[in-house]
Structures are given as C-alpha cells and as structure tokens.
Amino acid sequence: QQPVQSPQAVILREGEDAVINCSSSKALYSVHWYRQKHGEAPVFLMILLKGGEQKGHEKISASFNEKKQQSSLYLTASQLSYSGTYFCGTPRGETSGSRLTFGEGTQLTVNP
Amino acid sequence: EAQVTQNPRYLITVTGKKLTVTCSQNMNHEYMSWYRQDPGLGLRQIYYSMNVEVTDKGDVPEGYKVSRKEKRNFPLILESPSPNQTSLYFCASSKETGPYEQYFGPGTRLTVT
C-alpha cells in the first residue's frame, strides 16, 4: 500500500518553516525520505528506523511515530535550495530498503 | 565517481517496437531497481533485483522484463511498448546492508506513440 503524504504542495517564503507528513496503513519498520529537484533524479535525505535511530541530513530533521505509523519531515528556516518534491518511502519488509513503496510526493516551493 | 548511468536519456518510439533501456552502477551494489514516475503517482517500482540472477516484481511489472546477468548492469526491456508506458524511468541501486540509501540514475524519458 502506498503511503499517504500531506500536504500535496506547499509554498513558503525563505526563512519560513514547513512540515511534511507521511502516514501508512500498515506497520512501519522504517521510513525513507528523498528529495527530487525539478528535472533531476531523487536524492536520499534520511532514513528513520524503528526504535528512534535517525540518520541523514544536517539541516532537515524528521520524526517517526511507530505506533501511529507516521513520519514527519521538518524543514526549518527554509532556503531556496529546499525547493523540490519530497517523497517518503516505506519498505515492504522489515529491513529492505530496496523494496520501497513511495508516496505521491509533496511539492515544496521556496520563494525569495 | 560513484554513479548510476542510464541510456538513452530520451527515447521516442512507436507502439510495438521492442526497446531496451540500460542501467549500470559502479558501486558494487547488490540491489538494483527500476521505477517509473508519472505525474500525481509518485515513483512506482517496476522490478528489483537482489543480486545476479535474482529478480522480483515490484508494484507495476506488467509489460516489462528485466535481467541481471552481471552485478553492475540491470537492463529494462519493453518487448512491445504501448502508449501507456510513456513515462520517466529511473534506475536505482543500493547496498544489501543498511542504511539502504538508493542511488538513482539520471532518468530516461520515454515516449511511445
């Protein structure tokens, strides 16, 4: 089942904050976040593992609520370079990161 | 430089004409995948491979074939393309062990008329 992302799109001014949510109807063992800039390939941001371990990007943080089967990506003091489409991905199995099902994406636009 | 390469980057073809999109990675990754990206649908996995000669279907495998004869290469084959396969295709690779970061190729934009 495809995870559900919200909002579908968000427009910010430079320096503002944003939160992107990802929820699943099934139990989650990890959540993967990717960003895709216009005309480019998706790039890995971070992975959140069951048990609270977090890895990834310095200026963007995320949370993972296993009980609620949700993850949120926090972008604080946004920069122009944050613009792009953000995808969350959830694995089919407990640990496999290669068998990801991605959400539909959240388009983030940061204006000057 | 660590990278995933795809060829061709752009392809316009006609219905029914067999085509192959190549994918190669130089990171010695065990896992490789093919995705298609369509507006409003996100990235959908077509096939993936866990290693040489080991492949399995993803979410949307119909109309596609793959093979993994060498660890670095994972070609996508459309034996009889149809217009509904017009899409942006990405190949990706990752290690067998964590953190499972997937490295994506630059994409192949396919148009089937």
Short mmCIF file of N, CA, C and O in Angstrom, two decimals, chain B residues 15-113:
data_model
loop_
_atom_site.label_atom_id
_atom_site.label_comp_id
_atom_site.label_asym_id
_atom_site.label_seq_id
_atom_site.Cartn_x
_atom_site.Cartn_y
_atom_site.Cartn_z
N THR B 15 4.57 2.23 -31.08
CA THR B 15 3.94 1.08 -30.44
C THR B 15 4.43 -0.23 -31.05
O THR B 15 4.47 -0.38 -32.27
N GLY B 16 4.82 -1.15 -30.16
CA GLY B 16 5.20 -2.49 -30.61
C GLY B 16 6.66 -2.70 -30.94
O GLY B 16 7.08 -3.85 -31.14
N LYS B 17 7.45 -1.65 -30.99
CA LYS B 17 8.85 -1.80 -31.35
C LYS B 17 9.69 -2.04 -30.09
O LYS B 17 9.88 -1.14 -29.26
N LYS B 18 10.24 -3.23 -29.98
CA LYS B 18 10.99 -3.62 -28.80
C LYS B 18 12.12 -2.65 -28.49
O LYS B 18 12.81 -2.17 -29.39
N LEU B 19 12.30 -2.35 -27.20
CA LEU B 19 13.40 -1.47 -26.82
C LEU B 19 14.00 -1.91 -25.49
O LEU B 19 13.36 -2.61 -24.69
N THR B 20 15.22 -1.49 -25.28
CA THR B 20 15.94 -1.78 -24.04
C THR B 20 16.53 -0.49 -23.50
O THR B 20 17.15 0.28 -24.24
N VAL B 21 16.33 -0.25 -22.22
CA VAL B 21 16.97 0.85 -21.52
C VAL B 21 18.04 0.26 -20.61
O VAL B 21 17.74 -0.61 -19.79
N THR B 22 19.25 0.70 -20.79
CA THR B 22 20.34 0.13 -20.00
C THR B 22 20.55 0.90 -18.71
O THR B 22 20.26 2.09 -18.61
N CYS B 23 21.05 0.20 -17.71
CA CYS B 23 21.38 0.78 -16.41
C CYS B 23 22.65 0.13 -15.91
O CYS B 23 22.78 -1.11 -15.93
N SER B 24 23.58 0.94 -15.45
CA SER B 24 24.83 0.41 -14.94
C SER B 24 25.26 1.20 -13.71
O SER B 24 25.11 2.41 -13.67
N GLN B 25 25.79 0.48 -12.70
CA GLN B 25 26.30 1.15 -11.49
C GLN B 25 27.72 0.68 -11.21
O GLN B 25 28.08 -0.47 -11.49
N ASN B 26 28.52 1.60 -10.65
CA ASN B 26 29.93 1.29 -10.41
C ASN B 26 30.26 1.21 -8.92
O ASN B 26 31.41 1.41 -8.51
N MET B 27 29.25 0.95 -8.10
CA MET B 27 29.44 0.94 -6.66
C MET B 27 29.41 -0.46 -6.06
O MET B 27 29.39 -0.62 -4.84
N ASN B 28 29.34 -1.46 -6.90
CA ASN B 28 29.30 -2.85 -6.45
C ASN B 28 28.09 -3.13 -5.56
O ASN B 28 28.15 -3.94 -4.63
N HIS B 29 26.99 -2.45 -5.85
CA HIS B 29 25.77 -2.63 -5.06
C HIS B 29 25.09 -3.94 -5.43
O HIS B 29 25.04 -4.32 -6.61
N GLU B 30 24.49 -4.56 -4.41
CA GLU B 30 23.76 -5.79 -4.66
C GLU B 30 22.37 -5.51 -5.22
O GLU B 30 21.88 -6.20 -6.10
N TYR B 31 21.70 -4.50 -4.64
CA TYR B 31 20.32 -4.23 -5.03
C TYR B 31 20.24 -3.25 -6.18
O TYR B 31 20.94 -2.23 -6.19
N MET B 32 19.36 -3.54 -7.12
CA MET B 32 19.05 -2.60 -8.19
C MET B 32 17.56 -2.63 -8.45
O MET B 32 16.91 -3.67 -8.28
N SER B 33 17.01 -1.48 -8.84
CA SER B 33 15.57 -1.36 -9.07
C SER B 33 15.30 -0.49 -10.27
O SER B 33 16.12 0.36 -10.64
N TRP B 34 14.11 -0.69 -10.83
CA TRP B 34 13.57 0.20 -11.86
C TRP B 34 12.27 0.80 -11.34
O TRP B 34 11.42 0.08 -10.78
N TYR B 35 12.14 2.12 -11.56
CA TYR B 35 10.93 2.84 -11.19
C TYR B 35 10.42 3.58 -12.41
O TYR B 35 11.17 3.97 -13.29
N ARG B 36 9.12 3.81 -12.41
CA ARG B 36 8.56 4.76 -13.36
C ARG B 36 7.90 5.88 -12.57
O ARG B 36 7.37 5.67 -11.46
N GLN B 37 7.98 7.09 -13.12
CA GLN B 37 7.43 8.25 -12.45
C GLN B 37 6.43 8.92 -13.37
O GLN B 37 6.77 9.32 -14.49
N ASP B 38 5.21 9.04 -12.89
CA ASP B 38 4.14 9.69 -13.63
C ASP B 38 3.53 10.78 -12.76
O ASP B 38 3.45 10.62 -11.53
N PRO B 39 3.08 11.87 -13.37
CA PRO B 39 2.54 12.99 -12.59
C PRO B 39 1.42 12.54 -11.65
O PRO B 39 0.49 11.85 -12.07
N GLY B 40 1.52 12.94 -10.41
CA GLY B 40 0.49 12.62 -9.43
C GLY B 40 0.54 11.22 -8.86
O GLY B 40 -0.22 10.88 -7.95
N LEU B 41 1.45 10.39 -9.38
CA LEU B 41 1.52 9.00 -8.91
C LEU B 41 2.81 8.69 -8.18
O LEU B 41 2.97 7.60 -7.63
N GLY B 42 3.73 9.60 -8.18
CA GLY B 42 4.99 9.36 -7.48
C GLY B 42 5.87 8.37 -8.22
O GLY B 42 5.75 8.18 -9.43
N LEU B 43 6.74 7.72 -7.48
CA LEU B 43 7.65 6.71 -8.03
C LEU B 43 7.07 5.34 -7.75
O LEU B 43 6.80 4.98 -6.60
N ARG B 44 6.91 4.56 -8.79
CA ARG B 44 6.38 3.22 -8.62
C ARG B 44 7.41 2.21 -9.10
O ARG B 44 7.91 2.31 -10.21
N GLN B 45 7.66 1.23 -8.25
CA GLN B 45 8.69 0.25 -8.57
C GLN B 45 8.18 -0.77 -9.59
O GLN B 45 7.10 -1.35 -9.44
N ILE B 46 9.00 -1.00 -10.61
CA ILE B 46 8.62 -1.94 -11.67
C ILE B 46 9.19 -3.33 -11.36
O ILE B 46 8.47 -4.32 -11.29
N TYR B 47 10.47 -3.39 -11.20
CA TYR B 47 11.19 -4.61 -10.84
C TYR B 47 12.35 -4.25 -9.95
O TYR B 47 12.85 -3.14 -9.96
N TYR B 48 12.79 -5.24 -9.20
CA TYR B 48 14.02 -5.05 -8.47
C TYR B 48 14.84 -6.34 -8.51
O TYR B 48 14.32 -7.42 -8.82
N SER B 49 16.11 -6.21 -8.19
CA SER B 49 17.00 -7.37 -8.19
C SER B 49 17.86 -7.33 -6.94
O SER B 49 18.41 -6.28 -6.59
N MET B 50 17.96 -8.44 -6.27
CA MET B 50 18.76 -8.53 -5.04
C MET B 50 20.20 -8.93 -5.32
O MET B 50 21.07 -8.73 -4.48
N ASN B 51 20.42 -9.52 -6.47
CA ASN B 51 21.77 -9.86 -6.89
C ASN B 51 21.71 -10.50 -8.27
O ASN B 51 20.63 -10.61 -8.87
N VAL B 52 22.84 -10.96 -8.76
CA VAL B 52 22.89 -11.58 -10.08
C VAL B 52 21.90 -12.74 -10.14
O VAL B 52 21.84 -13.57 -9.24
N GLU B 53 21.12 -12.74 -11.20
CA GLU B 53 20.15 -13.79 -11.48
C GLU B 53 18.99 -13.85 -10.47
O GLU B 53 18.20 -14.80 -10.51
N VAL B 54 18.85 -12.87 -9.62
CA VAL B 54 17.74 -12.83 -8.65
C VAL B 54 16.94 -11.56 -8.87
O VAL B 54 17.40 -10.45 -8.58
N THR B 55 15.73 -11.73 -9.42
CA THR B 55 14.88 -10.57 -9.67
C THR B 55 13.47 -10.87 -9.16
O THR B 55 13.09 -12.03 -8.99
N ASP B 56 12.70 -9.81 -8.94
CA ASP B 56 11.32 -9.99 -8.50
C ASP B 56 10.50 -8.79 -8.92
O ASP B 56 11.04 -7.70 -9.17
N LYS B 57 9.20 -9.01 -8.99
CA LYS B 57 8.30 -7.97 -9.45
C LYS B 57 8.12 -6.89 -8.38
O LYS B 57 8.11 -7.18 -7.19
N GLY B 58 7.94 -5.69 -8.86
CA GLY B 58 7.57 -4.59 -7.99
C GLY B 58 6.07 -4.37 -8.04
O GLY B 58 5.29 -5.32 -8.19
N ASP B 59 5.66 -3.11 -8.01
CA ASP B 59 4.23 -2.80 -7.98
C ASP B 59 3.58 -2.77 -9.35
O ASP B 59 2.38 -3.01 -9.48
N VAL B 60 4.36 -2.46 -10.39
CA VAL B 60 3.79 -2.31 -11.73
C VAL B 60 4.64 -3.03 -12.77
O VAL B 60 5.18 -2.41 -13.69
N PRO B 61 4.73 -4.36 -12.73
CA PRO B 61 5.64 -5.09 -13.63
C PRO B 61 5.09 -5.40 -15.01
O PRO B 61 5.84 -5.78 -15.91
N GLU B 62 3.77 -5.21 -15.20
CA GLU B 62 3.15 -5.66 -16.45
C GLU B 62 3.73 -4.90 -17.64
O GLU B 62 3.78 -3.67 -17.66
N GLY B 63 4.15 -5.65 -18.65
CA GLY B 63 4.67 -5.07 -19.87
C GLY B 63 6.17 -4.85 -19.87
O GLY B 63 6.73 -4.32 -20.83
N TYR B 64 6.83 -5.25 -18.78
CA TYR B 64 8.27 -5.05 -18.65
C TYR B 64 8.97 -6.37 -18.36
O TYR B 64 8.40 -7.28 -17.79
N LYS B 65 10.23 -6.44 -18.76
CA LYS B 65 11.10 -7.56 -18.40
C LYS B 65 12.44 -6.99 -17.95
O LYS B 65 12.83 -5.89 -18.36
N VAL B 66 13.12 -7.77 -17.13
CA VAL B 66 14.45 -7.37 -16.68
C VAL B 66 15.34 -8.61 -16.68
O VAL B 66 14.86 -9.74 -16.71
N SER B 67 16.61 -8.37 -16.59
CA SER B 67 17.57 -9.45 -16.40
C SER B 67 18.75 -8.91 -15.62
O SER B 67 19.05 -7.71 -15.66
N ARG B 68 19.43 -9.78 -14.88
CA ARG B 68 20.60 -9.36 -14.11
C ARG B 68 21.68 -10.42 -14.30
O ARG B 68 21.85 -11.33 -13.48
N LYS B 69 22.39 -10.30 -15.38
CA LYS B 69 23.44 -11.27 -15.69
C LYS B 69 24.78 -10.85 -15.10
O LYS B 69 25.67 -11.70 -14.88
N GLU B 70 24.95 -9.57 -14.88
CA GLU B 70 26.17 -9.06 -14.25
C GLU B 70 25.75 -8.16 -13.10
O GLU B 70 24.68 -7.54 -13.16
N LYS B 71 26.58 -8.09 -12.09
CA LYS B 71 26.21 -7.32 -10.90
C LYS B 71 26.01 -5.84 -11.22
O LYS B 71 25.15 -5.17 -10.65
N ARG B 72 26.77 -5.27 -12.13
CA ARG B 72 26.72 -3.84 -12.38
C ARG B 72 25.59 -3.43 -13.31
O ARG B 72 25.21 -2.28 -13.35
N ASN B 73 25.02 -4.36 -14.08
CA ASN B 73 24.04 -4.00 -15.10
C ASN B 73 22.65 -4.55 -14.83
O ASN B 73 22.48 -5.70 -14.37
N PHE B 74 21.64 -3.74 -15.15
CA PHE B 74 20.26 -4.15 -14.90
C PHE B 74 19.37 -3.54 -15.98
O PHE B 74 18.70 -2.53 -15.75
N PRO B 75 19.35 -4.10 -17.17
CA PRO B 75 18.57 -3.51 -18.26
C PRO B 75 17.06 -3.73 -18.10
O PRO B 75 16.62 -4.74 -17.56
N LEU B 76 16.32 -2.76 -18.58
CA LEU B 76 14.86 -2.83 -18.60
C LEU B 76 14.42 -3.03 -20.05
O LEU B 76 14.81 -2.27 -20.92
N ILE B 77 13.61 -4.04 -20.27
CA ILE B 77 13.19 -4.40 -21.62
C ILE B 77 11.68 -4.22 -21.76
O ILE B 77 10.91 -4.70 -20.94
N LEU B 78 11.31 -3.51 -22.83
CA LEU B 78 9.90 -3.39 -23.19
C LEU B 78 9.74 -4.11 -24.51
O LEU B 78 10.19 -3.63 -25.55
N GLU B 79 9.17 -5.28 -24.48
CA GLU B 79 9.13 -6.12 -25.69
C GLU B 79 8.11 -5.59 -26.70
O GLU B 79 8.33 -5.71 -27.91
N SER B 80 7.02 -5.03 -26.24
CA SER B 80 6.02 -4.47 -27.14
C SER B 80 5.43 -3.22 -26.49
O SER B 80 4.34 -3.25 -25.91
N PRO B 81 6.18 -2.11 -26.57
CA PRO B 81 5.76 -0.90 -25.87
C PRO B 81 4.39 -0.40 -26.32
O PRO B 81 4.02 -0.53 -27.50
N SER B 82 3.67 0.18 -25.38
CA SER B 82 2.37 0.77 -25.67
C SER B 82 2.38 2.20 -25.14
O SER B 82 3.21 2.55 -24.28
N PRO B 83 1.46 3.04 -25.64
CA PRO B 83 1.45 4.45 -25.21
C PRO B 83 1.33 4.63 -23.70
O PRO B 83 1.83 5.63 -23.16
N ASN B 84 0.69 3.70 -22.99
CA ASN B 84 0.57 3.87 -21.54
C ASN B 84 1.89 3.60 -20.79
O ASN B 84 1.96 3.73 -19.56
N GLN B 85 2.92 3.26 -21.54
CA GLN B 85 4.25 3.13 -20.94
C GLN B 85 5.10 4.38 -21.16
O GLN B 85 6.28 4.42 -20.78
N THR B 86 4.48 5.39 -21.75
CA THR B 86 5.13 6.68 -21.82
C THR B 86 5.31 7.21 -20.40
O THR B 86 4.35 7.33 -19.64
N SER B 87 6.55 7.48 -20.03
CA SER B 87 6.82 7.82 -18.64
C SER B 87 8.29 8.23 -18.49
O SER B 87 9.07 8.17 -19.44
N LEU B 88 8.63 8.63 -17.27
CA LEU B 88 10.02 8.89 -16.90
C LEU B 88 10.49 7.71 -16.06
O LEU B 88 9.87 7.37 -15.06
N TYR B 89 11.57 7.09 -16.50
CA TYR B 89 12.06 5.87 -15.85
C TYR B 89 13.37 6.14 -15.12
O TYR B 89 14.27 6.78 -15.65
N PHE B 90 13.45 5.61 -13.91
CA PHE B 90 14.67 5.73 -13.11
C PHE B 90 15.16 4.35 -12.71
O PHE B 90 14.38 3.49 -12.27
N CYS B 91 16.46 4.20 -12.82
CA CYS B 91 17.14 3.03 -12.26
C CYS B 91 17.78 3.46 -10.95
O CYS B 91 18.20 4.61 -10.81
N ALA B 92 17.86 2.55 -9.98
CA ALA B 92 18.46 2.88 -8.70
C ALA B 92 19.23 1.67 -8.18
O ALA B 92 18.90 0.52 -8.50
N SER B 93 20.24 1.93 -7.38
CA SER B 93 20.98 0.83 -6.76
C SER B 93 21.24 1.15 -5.30
O SER B 93 21.24 2.32 -4.88
N SER B 94 21.44 0.10 -4.52
CA SER B 94 21.73 0.29 -3.10
C SER B 94 22.49 -0.93 -2.58
O SER B 94 22.49 -2.00 -3.19
N LYS B 95 23.10 -0.74 -1.42
CA LYS B 95 23.81 -1.84 -0.79
C LYS B 95 22.84 -2.81 -0.15
O LYS B 95 21.71 -2.45 0.19
N GLU B 96 23.30 -4.02 0.05
CA GLU B 96 22.49 -5.04 0.71
C GLU B 96 22.31 -4.72 2.19
O GLU B 96 21.28 -5.01 2.79
N THR B 97 23.34 -4.09 2.78
CA THR B 97 23.26 -3.75 4.20
C THR B 97 22.90 -2.29 4.36
O THR B 97 23.05 -1.50 3.43
N GLY B 98 22.45 -1.89 5.57
CA GLY B 98 22.00 -0.54 5.80
C GLY B 98 23.06 0.51 5.54
O GLY B 98 24.24 0.20 5.48
N PRO B 99 22.68 1.78 5.37
CA PRO B 99 21.35 2.34 5.61
C PRO B 99 20.42 2.28 4.40
O PRO B 99 19.40 2.95 4.41
N TYR B 100 20.71 1.51 3.40
CA TYR B 100 19.82 1.28 2.26
C TYR B 100 19.56 2.52 1.44
O TYR B 100 18.53 2.60 0.77
N GLU B 101 20.46 3.45 1.47
CA GLU B 101 20.31 4.63 0.62
C GLU B 101 20.31 4.20 -0.84
O GLU B 101 21.22 3.50 -1.29
N GLN B 102 19.31 4.64 -1.58
CA GLN B 102 19.25 4.30 -3.00
C GLN B 102 19.86 5.44 -3.81
O GLN B 102 19.55 6.61 -3.60
N TYR B 103 20.72 5.06 -4.74
CA TYR B 103 21.32 6.00 -5.66
C TYR B 103 20.59 5.88 -6.99
O TYR B 103 20.52 4.79 -7.57
N PHE B 104 20.05 7.00 -7.44
CA PHE B 104 19.25 7.00 -8.66
C PHE B 104 20.08 7.44 -9.86
O PHE B 104 20.94 8.32 -9.76
N GLY B 105 19.76 6.84 -11.00
CA GLY B 105 20.32 7.30 -12.25
C GLY B 105 19.63 8.58 -12.68
O GLY B 105 18.66 9.02 -12.06
N PRO B 106 20.08 9.19 -13.79
CA PRO B 106 19.55 10.49 -14.21
C PRO B 106 18.17 10.43 -14.83
O PRO B 106 17.52 11.46 -15.00
N GLY B 107 17.68 9.24 -15.15
CA GLY B 107 16.35 9.11 -15.72
C GLY B 107 16.36 8.95 -17.24
O GLY B 107 17.27 9.44 -17.92
N THR B 108 15.35 8.25 -17.74
CA THR B 108 15.13 8.09 -19.17
C THR B 108 13.69 8.48 -19.46
O THR B 108 12.76 7.90 -18.90
N ARG B 109 13.55 9.48 -20.31
CA ARG B 109 12.19 9.91 -20.67
C ARG B 109 11.79 9.18 -21.93
O ARG B 109 12.37 9.37 -22.99
N LEU B 110 10.77 8.33 -21.79
CA LEU B 110 10.30 7.50 -22.90
C LEU B 110 8.94 7.97 -23.39
O LEU B 110 8.03 8.18 -22.59
N THR B 111 8.82 8.14 -24.70
CA THR B 111 7.54 8.46 -25.32
C THR B 111 7.23 7.38 -26.33
O THR B 111 8.04 7.09 -27.22
N VAL B 112 6.04 6.78 -26.17
CA VAL B 112 5.60 5.75 -27.10
C VAL B 112 4.39 6.29 -27.86
O VAL B 112 3.37 6.65 -27.26
N THR B 113 4.53 6.38 -29.18
CA THR B 113 3.44 6.96 -29.98
C THR B 113 2.64 5.88 -30.70
O THR B 113 3.08 4.72 -30.78
#
